[in-house]
């Protein structure tokens, strides 16, 4: 069953009914100002950092799931009837509902009682603001008197604090209203130099900035009092919950159309120019006024849209393929590239499944992301590499995450994920291959952002490589540390207290548990590094990398091979994981994929055998499962992986990230057909027909599809 269709020429996915199985979302913004928006206008906005600089509030994991957003209400002032043209939050029975998610914009259109409304949401390039461009058309035979209400709920900047620290937050909300523009300035009088603003192109008849006044006592967003009564309260927020809402009256003759533009934006002032006049406590609004003078004009909003379209046409035009398969063409040419850009910008830190407050950007993830977008934005890839390298630790190790706003390593999840350093090598190698910009290796970059520790980037890579050699275990395989690619294989954790983080709790000294996966990654990264050294004329350095790589390959075949497939790891007792000796978790995808991808076992047939075992034991119609059999109970010595019910997440779920490793492996043994077959199984477009099973958007790769042990096998 489908809930819409692909419009390939326009690079849009068109959703034709609002009650999708899950909110189907899109990303707005691609530089510094971002938003996520669902097919019913749910979502939120932020500047650079979804946790530290959140503009609008969102209520996660709500019922209905998707709640809080960029909501517009229309009200028939003759009958008093009102509705939301995006369906939520009023959920009236709309006609002709259509949501078009395009490249960096979303258009939601519908009709109700003969009134057609269409809103285009976008973030213009090079601006820290978003535009909601509403067009209302009267399709009735008679004139219509309407009210339009906008609404957003301001977040008090730090989204984590906003959701928890109520004893303070209910007393600090502040706004200013000038000429119909609502300025949100909580904490501006003290240490913040930024504010947000919300404005409307038309003359307003009223506004609200206090949530209670707009909604009325005991009411929700589905039934705001101001909308029901057709009259804004002109409320000025002091404390409690500042919101932004405008009311505009529209009288439309039959067939008449009118546009109303709303702009929500963010601005920073310098400390010296915070206030206007300087000695007052009044916000200096010049920056906002300048932006508003431009973008509240519909023609300029149109121009911003056209510019955004050409931007994406240019980006996507860089790599286009033509194959006999529509799903391949669509994903490679449009949606996969688009998703890579979204991950570049957010790296999984903000979505409907990552709240934006839970984590910063992953070190490993961000380096991996480079491979997907470096050809589109090489300049920004360069900047990202240098930012990431600057968080690297002097030992060559890495913080597992960093905050994009501060660009500092974030110790929330700590460090010591022993695969992390190698991804920097892989990312830089991808950059060099794409750009030929060897100068990046000479850029001086600090460690842990400490001034005075700078070395050329090349040395960062050397230290990454060295890190593994300094952390080898009893079999000569790399020690796993807190985890490797599989964040949930926590072999040094041994946690028996509820609530402890599997990623930061460590009860073992980490000198025994080893990862065959990191060994394979070491082989891949080592070869890349050798090639880099060779290109720079550093022959001796190149040979030393290659000899370490060779040694590791031998170690893998000696200690990492289980007879029919590659082992996954050794635990803290030195026991095998991912072996036929195990009752559960006998075979894992990561090492079958990564070893073969890295070319290990191509000569002696073990690569072929590992891939055959993968097909036999892990492949399903919905993709390749992470491991089998699933863990049926909690194993203290394995950590989070065994905390999930069988079939979900790392406990035998299907990860869209590691499936392609097997596909690449298959191509390395010359079996392209098998690679393509696997590819089609997880290709979201190819799964569109089963949207009621897959449930997640048909235009994005999900993190995970439920494995065959789960009752919901196939659900993404
Ligand atoms: C993380 C990745 C990790 C994967 C498997 C994802 O959620 O972002 O870093 O490799 O899970 O554990």
XYZ file of C-alpha atoms and ligand atoms in Angstrom:
728
model
C 0.000 0.000 0.000
C 1.201 3.508 -0.859
C 0.555 6.891 0.750
C 1.815 8.936 -2.143
C 4.137 8.806 -5.122
C 7.494 9.995 -6.404
C 7.501 12.992 -8.711
C 10.982 12.489 -10.155
C 11.138 15.400 -12.615
C 10.392 17.787 -9.738
C 12.503 15.819 -7.268
C 9.596 15.616 -4.861
C 7.804 12.969 -2.917
C 4.091 13.677 -3.000
C 2.092 12.469 -0.006
C -1.584 12.212 -0.785
C -3.079 11.505 2.613
C -2.103 13.055 5.914
C -2.436 9.961 8.096
C 0.861 8.374 7.115
C 1.943 5.444 9.318
C 4.554 7.708 10.934
C 5.250 11.402 10.450
C 6.990 11.608 7.081
C 9.459 14.383 7.342
C 11.699 16.720 5.438
C 14.600 18.956 6.351
C 14.644 22.695 5.831
C 17.910 24.614 5.646
C 21.346 23.517 4.587
C 23.799 25.937 6.132
C 23.227 27.272 9.648
C 19.485 27.635 10.144
C 17.641 24.334 10.118
C 14.218 22.904 10.641
C 12.503 19.599 10.426
C 8.996 19.507 9.072
C 6.518 16.682 8.825
C 3.811 16.121 6.256
C 1.372 17.777 8.659
C 3.622 20.779 9.428
C 4.956 19.350 12.694
C 8.563 19.875 13.700
C 10.898 22.524 15.015
C 13.673 24.923 14.079
C 17.131 25.661 15.375
C 20.252 27.596 14.633
C 23.305 25.367 14.121
C 22.771 23.233 17.219
C 19.515 21.442 17.922
C 20.221 21.335 21.613
C 21.851 24.636 22.464
C 20.134 27.014 20.061
C 16.583 25.737 19.644
C 14.121 28.306 18.312
C 10.829 26.493 18.591
C 9.539 23.977 21.032
C 8.579 20.456 20.143
C 6.966 17.730 22.248
C 8.659 14.461 21.466
C 7.046 11.093 21.552
C 3.632 12.588 21.947
C 0.177 11.325 21.189
C -0.496 11.965 18.403
C 3.129 11.220 17.661
C 3.789 14.397 15.746
C 2.794 17.361 17.817
C 4.054 20.928 17.857
C 4.937 22.690 14.657
C 4.410 25.509 12.221
C 0.674 25.575 12.403
C -1.659 27.839 10.520
C -5.393 28.054 11.229
C -8.027 29.327 8.838
C -11.342 30.499 10.157
C -14.510 31.215 8.263
C -15.571 34.375 10.044
C -19.175 34.006 8.888
C -19.741 30.497 10.272
C -17.043 30.409 12.934
C -15.735 27.144 11.536
C -11.958 26.736 11.622
C -9.393 24.241 10.368
C -5.685 23.729 9.734
C -4.759 23.421 6.089
C -1.919 21.064 7.112
C -4.483 18.746 8.789
C -2.761 18.882 12.159
C -3.575 20.059 14.719
C -7.340 20.305 14.068
C -7.527 17.180 11.857
C -10.653 18.197 9.916
C -11.703 16.179 6.930
C -9.721 18.024 4.251
C -10.184 17.697 0.505
C -7.283 17.430 -1.922
C -4.670 17.167 0.791
C -1.208 17.008 -0.754
C 2.206 17.396 0.822
C 5.157 17.817 -1.499
C 8.490 17.254 0.166
C 11.152 18.663 -2.136
C 14.813 19.525 -1.900
C 14.939 21.853 1.100
C 11.294 22.866 0.957
C 7.867 21.474 1.700
C 4.504 22.512 0.288
C 1.306 21.462 2.035
C -1.968 22.120 0.238
C -5.586 21.277 0.866
C -9.114 22.526 0.500
C -11.859 22.880 3.061
C -15.342 24.253 2.543
C -14.360 25.721 -0.809
C -11.281 27.488 0.539
C -8.022 26.311 -0.964
C -4.810 26.879 0.954
C -1.252 26.073 0.098
C 1.796 26.810 2.255
C 5.362 26.605 1.049
C 7.948 26.299 3.803
C 11.603 26.951 3.071
C 14.829 28.393 4.398
C 16.452 30.732 1.863
C 20.116 30.184 1.113
C 22.511 32.313 3.149
C 19.818 33.421 5.588
C 18.999 32.537 9.149
C 15.274 32.453 8.706
C 12.410 30.441 7.330
C 9.552 31.523 5.128
C 6.018 30.187 5.229
C 4.349 31.391 2.078
C 0.618 30.888 2.309
C -1.693 31.250 -0.683
C -5.415 31.248 0.033
C -7.919 30.955 -2.812
C -11.665 31.261 -2.613
C -13.235 28.483 -4.712
C -16.730 29.294 -3.555
C -19.394 31.012 -5.599
C -19.617 33.764 -2.988
C -17.295 36.059 -1.126
C -15.492 34.681 1.921
C -14.475 36.513 5.075
C -11.628 34.651 6.671
C -9.166 34.964 9.522
C -5.708 33.482 9.278
C -3.860 32.647 12.500
C -0.210 31.696 12.594
C 1.301 29.876 15.544
C 4.604 28.716 16.927
C 5.802 28.032 20.430
C 9.178 29.487 21.329
C 11.769 27.280 22.946
C 13.865 28.994 25.606
C 17.013 28.234 23.582
C 18.588 25.304 25.407
C 16.186 22.536 24.481
C 17.303 20.284 27.296
C 16.863 22.935 29.942
C 13.631 24.065 28.317
C 12.116 20.640 28.809
C 13.137 20.236 32.429
C 13.912 23.390 34.395
C 10.431 24.728 34.881
C 10.890 26.423 38.259
C 13.181 28.894 36.504
C 11.816 28.852 33.006
C 8.246 29.710 33.843
C 9.517 33.046 35.160
C 11.958 34.151 32.473
C 10.071 34.316 29.152
C 10.260 37.742 27.506
C 9.074 39.201 24.237
C 8.751 42.533 22.514
C 6.156 43.366 19.921
C 6.720 46.188 17.472
C 4.669 46.902 14.359
C 3.185 43.439 14.457
C 6.561 41.729 14.627
C 6.969 39.382 17.597
C 10.486 39.276 19.046
C 11.425 36.482 21.388
C 14.195 37.621 23.728
C 14.268 35.362 26.757
C 17.620 35.761 28.567
C 18.635 38.525 26.168
C 18.970 41.086 28.958
C 21.659 38.952 30.509
C 24.085 36.673 28.677
C 22.446 35.921 25.368
C 23.077 38.144 22.368
C 20.556 36.465 20.097
C 16.837 36.677 19.590
C 14.250 35.312 17.231
C 11.497 37.106 15.393
C 8.218 36.127 13.830
C 6.497 38.429 11.369
C 3.735 38.603 8.840
C 3.533 40.390 5.490
C -0.043 41.630 6.007
C -1.506 44.133 8.379
C -2.453 42.144 11.433
C -5.606 42.592 13.428
C -4.161 41.031 16.532
C -1.447 38.849 18.001
C -0.727 36.589 20.928
C 2.536 35.824 22.661
C 1.316 34.074 25.811
C 0.310 30.486 25.219
C -2.464 30.397 27.777
C -4.108 33.443 26.322
C -4.081 31.978 22.798
C -5.203 28.482 23.736
C -7.475 29.293 26.659
C -7.659 27.296 29.853
C -7.449 23.519 29.481
C -7.375 23.687 25.705
C -4.863 22.285 23.261
C -3.545 23.375 19.881
C -6.416 21.550 18.220
C -8.912 23.990 19.661
C -7.391 27.378 20.523
C -9.780 29.821 22.136
C -8.486 32.767 20.111
C -9.189 30.900 16.883
C -12.574 29.660 18.024
C -13.581 33.189 18.966
C -11.944 34.734 15.940
C -10.069 37.225 18.057
C -6.452 37.322 19.212
C -5.899 38.406 22.789
C -2.942 40.769 22.119
C -1.235 39.063 25.018
C 2.303 39.988 26.008
C 4.231 37.091 27.530
C 5.880 37.536 30.890
C 7.256 34.196 31.956
C 5.280 31.007 31.316
C 5.238 29.961 27.674
C 5.982 32.590 25.044
C 4.477 31.860 21.661
C 4.071 33.736 18.415
C 0.712 34.112 16.735
C -0.674 36.673 14.308
C -4.217 37.200 13.133
C -4.880 38.492 9.648
C -8.295 39.145 8.112
C -8.835 38.264 4.473
C -11.896 39.057 2.378
C -11.812 37.100 -0.834
C -14.122 37.409 -3.820
C -14.948 34.189 -5.711
C -11.784 32.880 -7.451
C -9.677 35.499 -5.706
C -6.270 34.447 -4.332
C -4.165 36.193 -1.727
C -0.710 35.543 -0.372
C 0.336 35.944 3.232
C 4.008 35.495 4.057
C 5.210 34.632 7.536
C 8.869 34.793 8.441
C 10.489 33.211 11.474
C 14.127 34.106 11.945
C 17.156 34.272 14.172
C 19.583 37.104 14.705
C 22.707 37.768 16.740
C 23.838 41.223 17.812
C 27.288 42.210 18.852
C 27.584 42.910 22.601
C 28.113 46.632 21.958
C 24.988 46.855 19.827
C 22.637 44.762 21.887
C 20.263 47.514 22.868
C 18.645 50.375 21.038
C 18.916 53.009 22.451
C 22.254 51.812 23.858
C 21.527 52.447 27.503
C 18.096 50.886 27.476
C 16.918 47.305 27.818
C 15.180 47.488 24.440
C 16.234 44.983 21.817
C 18.215 46.319 18.878
C 15.998 45.038 16.070
C 17.869 46.353 13.047
C 19.082 42.948 11.861
C 15.603 41.476 11.886
C 14.078 44.498 10.200
C 16.592 44.315 7.411
C 15.791 40.660 6.721
C 12.053 41.209 7.020
C 12.033 44.116 4.590
C 13.223 41.629 2.016
C 11.524 38.343 2.718
C 8.037 39.477 3.623
C 7.664 40.507 -0.016
C 6.119 37.569 -1.938
C 8.218 38.189 -5.049
C 11.385 37.944 -2.970
C 10.132 34.791 -1.292
C 9.568 33.362 -4.781
C 13.070 34.374 -5.796
C 14.479 32.654 -2.698
C 12.631 29.502 -3.706
C 14.026 29.618 -7.244
C 17.525 30.148 -5.901
C 17.133 27.186 -3.584
C 15.973 25.031 -6.476
C 18.930 25.951 -8.616
C 21.231 25.304 -5.691
C 19.926 21.763 -5.395
C 19.900 21.245 -9.142
C 23.537 22.167 -9.167
C 24.437 19.916 -6.236
C 22.560 16.912 -7.517
C 23.709 17.535 -11.080
C 27.276 16.700 -10.037
C 26.608 12.970 -10.033
C 23.770 11.540 -12.083
C 23.415 7.965 -13.220
C 21.162 6.340 -15.751
C 20.390 2.686 -15.090
C 17.561 0.419 -16.234
C 16.121 0.531 -12.713
C 13.888 3.400 -11.693
C 14.509 2.815 -7.966
C 18.260 2.980 -8.393
C 18.050 6.121 -10.501
C 15.713 7.826 -8.068
C 17.707 7.012 -4.962
C 21.147 7.659 -6.414
C 20.218 10.789 -8.336
C 17.914 12.400 -5.818
C 17.064 11.019 -2.440
C 20.210 9.281 -1.342
C 22.306 12.328 -2.199
C 19.781 14.518 -0.423
C 19.892 12.301 2.649
C 23.685 12.452 2.616
C 23.471 16.233 2.743
C 21.003 16.023 5.652
C 23.331 13.727 7.537
C 26.209 16.073 6.782
C 24.247 18.864 8.405
C 22.700 16.973 11.305
C 24.644 13.741 11.473
C 21.716 12.023 13.154
C 21.513 14.565 15.949
C 18.081 15.915 15.007
C 15.194 14.010 13.511
C 11.942 12.569 14.789
C 13.946 9.788 16.390
C 16.847 11.834 17.653
C 15.547 14.660 19.785
C 18.488 16.940 19.098
C 19.166 17.086 22.826
C 20.445 13.565 23.218
C 23.659 13.812 21.314
C 25.988 15.949 19.333
C 27.487 14.894 16.016
C 29.278 11.572 16.025
C 32.994 11.526 15.215
C 32.710 8.216 13.400
C 29.408 9.166 11.822
C 30.592 12.533 10.575
C 33.677 11.050 8.973
C 31.596 8.384 7.305
C 29.139 10.994 6.107
C 31.937 12.662 4.194
C 31.974 9.783 1.753
C 28.431 10.580 0.757
C 28.665 14.321 0.205
C 32.289 15.221 -0.495
C 31.674 15.454 -4.233
C 28.831 17.906 -3.742
C 30.378 20.323 -1.241
C 34.140 19.712 -1.154
C 34.833 23.053 0.511
C 32.559 22.267 3.402
C 33.943 18.749 3.621
C 37.380 20.277 4.087
C 36.111 22.454 6.898
C 34.380 19.493 8.531
C 37.550 17.388 8.388
C 39.558 20.103 10.098
C 36.876 20.586 12.760
C 36.763 16.881 13.469
C 40.518 16.503 13.556
C 40.710 19.380 16.043
C 38.689 17.303 18.514
C 41.049 14.335 18.202
C 42.958 13.460 21.355
C 46.772 13.542 21.449
C 46.783 9.729 21.764
C 45.136 9.519 18.342
C 41.875 8.493 20.006
C 38.735 10.545 19.746
C 35.763 11.864 21.632
C 32.838 9.918 20.328
C 30.846 13.074 19.685
C 31.186 16.812 19.312
C 28.827 19.785 19.480
C 28.526 21.667 16.203
C 28.032 25.032 17.906
C 31.181 24.930 20.008
C 33.053 22.489 17.751
C 34.392 20.897 20.901
C 34.569 17.242 21.752
C 31.587 16.321 23.865
C 32.387 14.118 26.794
C 28.780 12.990 27.331
C 29.490 9.703 25.648
C 33.181 9.823 26.418
C 35.894 8.429 24.201
C 37.649 5.110 23.634
C 35.445 3.757 20.856
C 38.478 2.218 19.264
C 37.271 2.329 15.669
C 36.757 6.105 15.733
C 40.287 7.226 14.764
C 40.318 5.177 11.557
C 37.262 6.859 10.156
C 39.249 10.091 10.031
C 41.709 8.386 7.679
C 38.875 7.019 5.565
C 37.192 10.451 5.420
C 40.371 12.306 4.489
C 41.206 9.706 1.839
C 37.772 10.207 0.280
C 38.355 13.951 0.287
C 41.749 13.620 -1.386
C 40.453 11.269 -4.058
C 37.626 13.628 -4.869
C 39.472 16.931 -4.795
C 43.175 16.247 -5.237
C 43.658 18.949 -2.626
C 46.809 17.626 -0.978
C 47.335 20.904 0.827
C 44.847 19.813 3.472
C 47.459 17.419 4.849
C 49.693 20.361 5.704
C 47.004 22.308 7.540
C 47.975 22.604 11.174
C 45.295 21.375 13.527
C 45.300 21.160 17.340
C 44.419 18.156 19.504
C 41.405 18.439 21.767
C 41.172 22.061 20.620
C 44.130 22.992 22.817
C 46.155 25.889 21.460
C 49.832 25.033 21.175
C 49.295 21.387 20.275
C 48.946 21.919 16.527
C 50.481 19.516 14.053
C 49.846 19.035 10.341
C 46.726 17.030 9.577
C 48.955 14.293 8.163
C 50.237 13.644 11.669
C 46.685 13.315 12.956
C 46.241 10.459 10.518
C 49.505 8.891 11.581
C 48.356 9.042 15.182
C 45.011 7.479 14.227
C 46.818 4.534 12.746
C 49.263 4.313 15.644
C 46.350 4.310 18.090
C 45.406 0.783 17.079
C 48.978 -0.467 17.240
C 49.113 0.942 20.772
C 45.907 -0.894 21.637
C 46.338 -4.478 20.537
C 44.954 -7.400 22.503
C 46.085 -10.939 23.333
C 45.560 -12.263 19.784
C 47.181 -9.245 18.185
C 43.754 -7.977 17.179
C 42.677 -4.417 18.059
C 41.195 -3.920 21.521
C 37.587 -2.881 21.192
C 37.490 -0.222 23.928
C 33.960 0.926 24.666
C 32.687 -0.381 21.332
C 33.410 -0.308 17.627
C 31.016 0.452 14.757
C 28.419 -1.431 16.739
C 27.888 1.007 19.581
C 25.999 -1.674 21.454
C 28.623 -4.382 21.568
C 29.990 -3.246 24.942
C 32.497 -5.822 25.989
C 34.074 -3.896 28.857
C 30.905 -2.592 30.394
C 29.424 -5.396 32.545
C 26.562 -3.238 33.730
C 24.008 -4.624 36.160
C 22.373 -1.426 37.392
C 19.331 -0.039 35.605
C 19.881 3.324 33.981
C 23.651 3.085 33.623
C 24.841 4.133 30.207
C 26.185 1.188 28.259
C 28.457 3.573 26.430
C 30.136 5.175 29.416
C 30.043 2.503 32.087
C 33.283 0.534 32.163
C 33.971 -2.155 34.712
C 36.836 -3.868 32.943
C 40.308 -2.651 32.164
C 39.811 -3.229 28.451
C 42.972 -5.253 27.914
C 41.327 -8.421 26.633
C 38.234 -7.831 24.501
C 39.177 -7.530 20.829
C 37.363 -6.547 17.667
C 37.800 -8.289 14.327
C 35.789 -5.477 12.811
C 38.381 -2.877 13.828
C 41.045 -5.176 12.412
C 39.321 -5.072 9.023
C 38.876 -1.314 9.260
C 42.578 -1.029 10.119
C 43.422 -2.920 6.943
C 41.275 -0.624 4.847
C 42.488 2.585 6.511
C 46.109 1.396 6.506
C 46.042 0.874 2.752
C 44.547 4.337 2.260
C 47.233 5.838 4.442
C 49.979 3.979 2.606
C 48.657 5.343 -0.667
C 48.644 8.861 0.785
C 52.241 8.463 1.983
C 53.286 7.100 -1.385
C 51.691 9.988 -3.235
C 53.677 12.343 -1.025
C 56.915 10.518 -1.765
C 57.168 9.011 1.735
C 58.133 5.559 0.595
C 59.415 4.250 3.925
C 56.290 5.389 5.713
C 54.100 3.731 3.080
C 55.954 0.431 3.391
C 55.659 0.427 7.163
C 51.876 0.851 6.912
C 51.659 -1.936 4.382
C 53.673 -4.266 6.504
C 51.389 -3.597 9.510
C 48.394 -4.199 7.263
C 49.874 -7.467 6.073
C 50.486 -8.514 9.667
C 46.906 -7.709 10.587
C 45.578 -9.705 7.638
C 47.552 -12.680 8.838
C 46.216 -12.212 12.352
C 42.677 -12.063 11.008
C 43.081 -15.284 9.079
C 44.731 -16.945 12.051
C 42.476 -15.727 14.851
C 39.526 -14.042 13.172
C 38.325 -16.881 10.947
C 35.779 -19.369 12.202
C 35.842 -21.927 9.410
C 32.907 -20.664 7.371
C 32.773 -16.997 8.275
C 34.719 -14.277 10.058
C 34.495 -14.057 13.825
C 33.126 -10.878 15.282
C 35.169 -10.342 18.443
C 36.655 -11.810 21.594
C 35.020 -10.936 24.899
C 36.651 -9.984 28.183
C 37.178 -13.662 29.004
C 38.892 -14.194 25.679
C 35.890 -16.167 24.387
C 34.756 -16.004 20.797
C 31.798 -13.890 19.699
C 30.160 -14.632 16.367
C 31.334 -18.212 16.191
C 29.725 -21.600 15.584
C 30.758 -22.293 19.173
C 28.159 -19.782 20.377
C 24.564 -20.762 21.009
C 23.342 -17.251 20.120
C 25.054 -14.605 18.028
C 26.922 -17.175 15.946
C 27.430 -14.986 12.887
C 27.565 -11.204 12.542
C 27.205 -9.114 9.420
C 29.839 -6.496 10.272
C 32.891 -8.655 9.803
C 31.511 -10.533 6.789
C 30.848 -7.180 5.148
C 33.879 -5.236 6.231
C 36.484 -7.943 5.760
C 35.313 -8.691 2.225
C 34.927 -5.002 1.410
C 38.524 -4.495 2.561
C 39.612 -7.326 0.290
C 40.479 -9.732 3.107
C 40.175 -13.371 2.115
C 39.855 -12.727 -1.611
C 42.788 -15.034 -2.400
C 42.055 -18.002 -0.191
C 38.312 -18.248 -0.762
C 37.346 -17.173 2.719
C 35.710 -13.991 1.402
C 33.468 -16.072 -0.849
C 32.688 -18.490 1.969
C 31.856 -15.656 4.380
C 29.470 -14.136 1.860
C 27.827 -17.500 1.227
C 27.313 -17.949 4.964
C 25.851 -14.465 5.110
C 23.362 -15.345 2.411
C 22.443 -18.580 4.130
C 22.154 -17.323 7.671
C 21.493 -13.585 7.617
C 19.726 -12.584 4.399
C 15.962 -11.948 4.477
C 13.571 -10.391 1.980
C 13.807 -7.122 3.979
C 17.591 -6.990 4.099
C 20.514 -8.620 5.866
C 20.197 -9.124 9.607
C 22.936 -7.933 11.932
C 23.452 -11.258 13.670
C 21.860 -14.649 14.202
C 20.532 -16.201 16.272
C 19.292 -13.146 18.133
C 20.184 -12.920 21.813
C 17.213 -14.146 23.780
C 18.442 -12.882 27.140
C 20.673 -10.238 28.639
C 24.368 -11.139 28.614
C 26.284 -9.080 31.138
C 29.499 -9.486 29.177
C 28.009 -8.292 25.862
C 26.235 -5.139 26.943
C 23.538 -3.186 25.152
C 23.322 -5.480 22.151
C 21.575 -8.095 24.259
C 19.338 -5.527 25.954
C 17.106 -5.221 22.892
C 14.285 -7.636 22.291
C 15.190 -10.072 19.497
C 14.878 -8.575 16.039
C 15.312 -4.942 17.015
C 18.230 -2.611 16.652
C 21.646 -4.175 17.139
C 20.080 -7.404 18.400
C 19.365 -8.877 14.968
C 17.777 -5.863 13.331
C 18.595 -4.970 9.724
C 20.927 -1.979 9.554
C 20.788 -0.037 6.315
C 24.313 1.126 7.040
C 26.125 -2.180 7.099
C 24.119 -3.952 4.387
C 26.074 -2.107 1.670
C 29.337 -3.499 3.068
C 28.128 -6.936 2.029
C 27.039 -5.534 -1.335
C 30.529 -4.123 -1.878
C 31.988 -7.422 -0.704
C 29.894 -9.257 -3.295
C 31.186 -6.986 -6.021
C 34.742 -7.709 -4.888
C 34.216 -11.416 -5.406
C 32.663 -10.671 -8.776
C 29.038 -11.245 -7.870
C 27.373 -8.023 -8.942
C 23.953 -9.628 -9.272
C 23.923 -10.579 -5.595
C 24.971 -7.046 -4.682
C 22.123 -5.592 -6.706
C 19.657 -8.048 -5.239
C 20.633 -7.017 -1.700
C 20.493 -3.386 -2.709
C 16.931 -3.707 -3.931
C 15.812 -5.322 -0.693
C 16.574 -2.224 1.357
C 16.121 0.433 -1.331
C 13.363 2.620 0.165
C 11.827 3.430 -3.208
C 11.634 -0.265 -4.071
C 9.858 -0.758 -0.744
C 7.320 2.007 -1.372
C 4.714 -0.556 -2.385
C 4.782 -2.002 1.109
C 4.591 1.291 2.983
C 2.102 -0.170 5.439
C 4.803 -2.683 6.450
C 7.850 -0.438 6.070
C 5.973 2.521 7.655
C 8.872 4.940 7.521
C 9.337 7.382 4.617
C 9.827 5.687 1.225
C 12.455 8.259 0.268
C 14.989 7.741 3.074
C 17.125 4.935 4.325
C 16.070 4.153 7.860
C 18.648 3.361 10.503
C 17.061 -0.010 11.036
C 14.438 -2.375 9.662
C 13.069 -4.895 12.153
C 14.659 -8.303 11.677
C 12.963 -11.642 11.263
C 12.867 -12.360 15.013
C 10.650 -9.326 15.533
C 6.872 -9.605 15.211
C 7.076 -6.507 13.012
C 9.665 -7.881 10.577
C 10.134 -5.376 7.757
C 9.123 -2.310 9.733
C 11.652 0.505 9.392
C 25.226 5.262 15.315
C 26.437 4.718 14.610
C 26.600 3.253 14.922
C 25.323 2.478 14.626
C 25.393 1.040 15.052
C 24.017 4.433 14.975
O 22.951 4.882 15.705
O 25.022 6.592 14.898
O 27.584 5.416 15.019
O 27.642 2.777 14.136
O 24.237 3.071 15.292
O 25.500 0.879 16.418
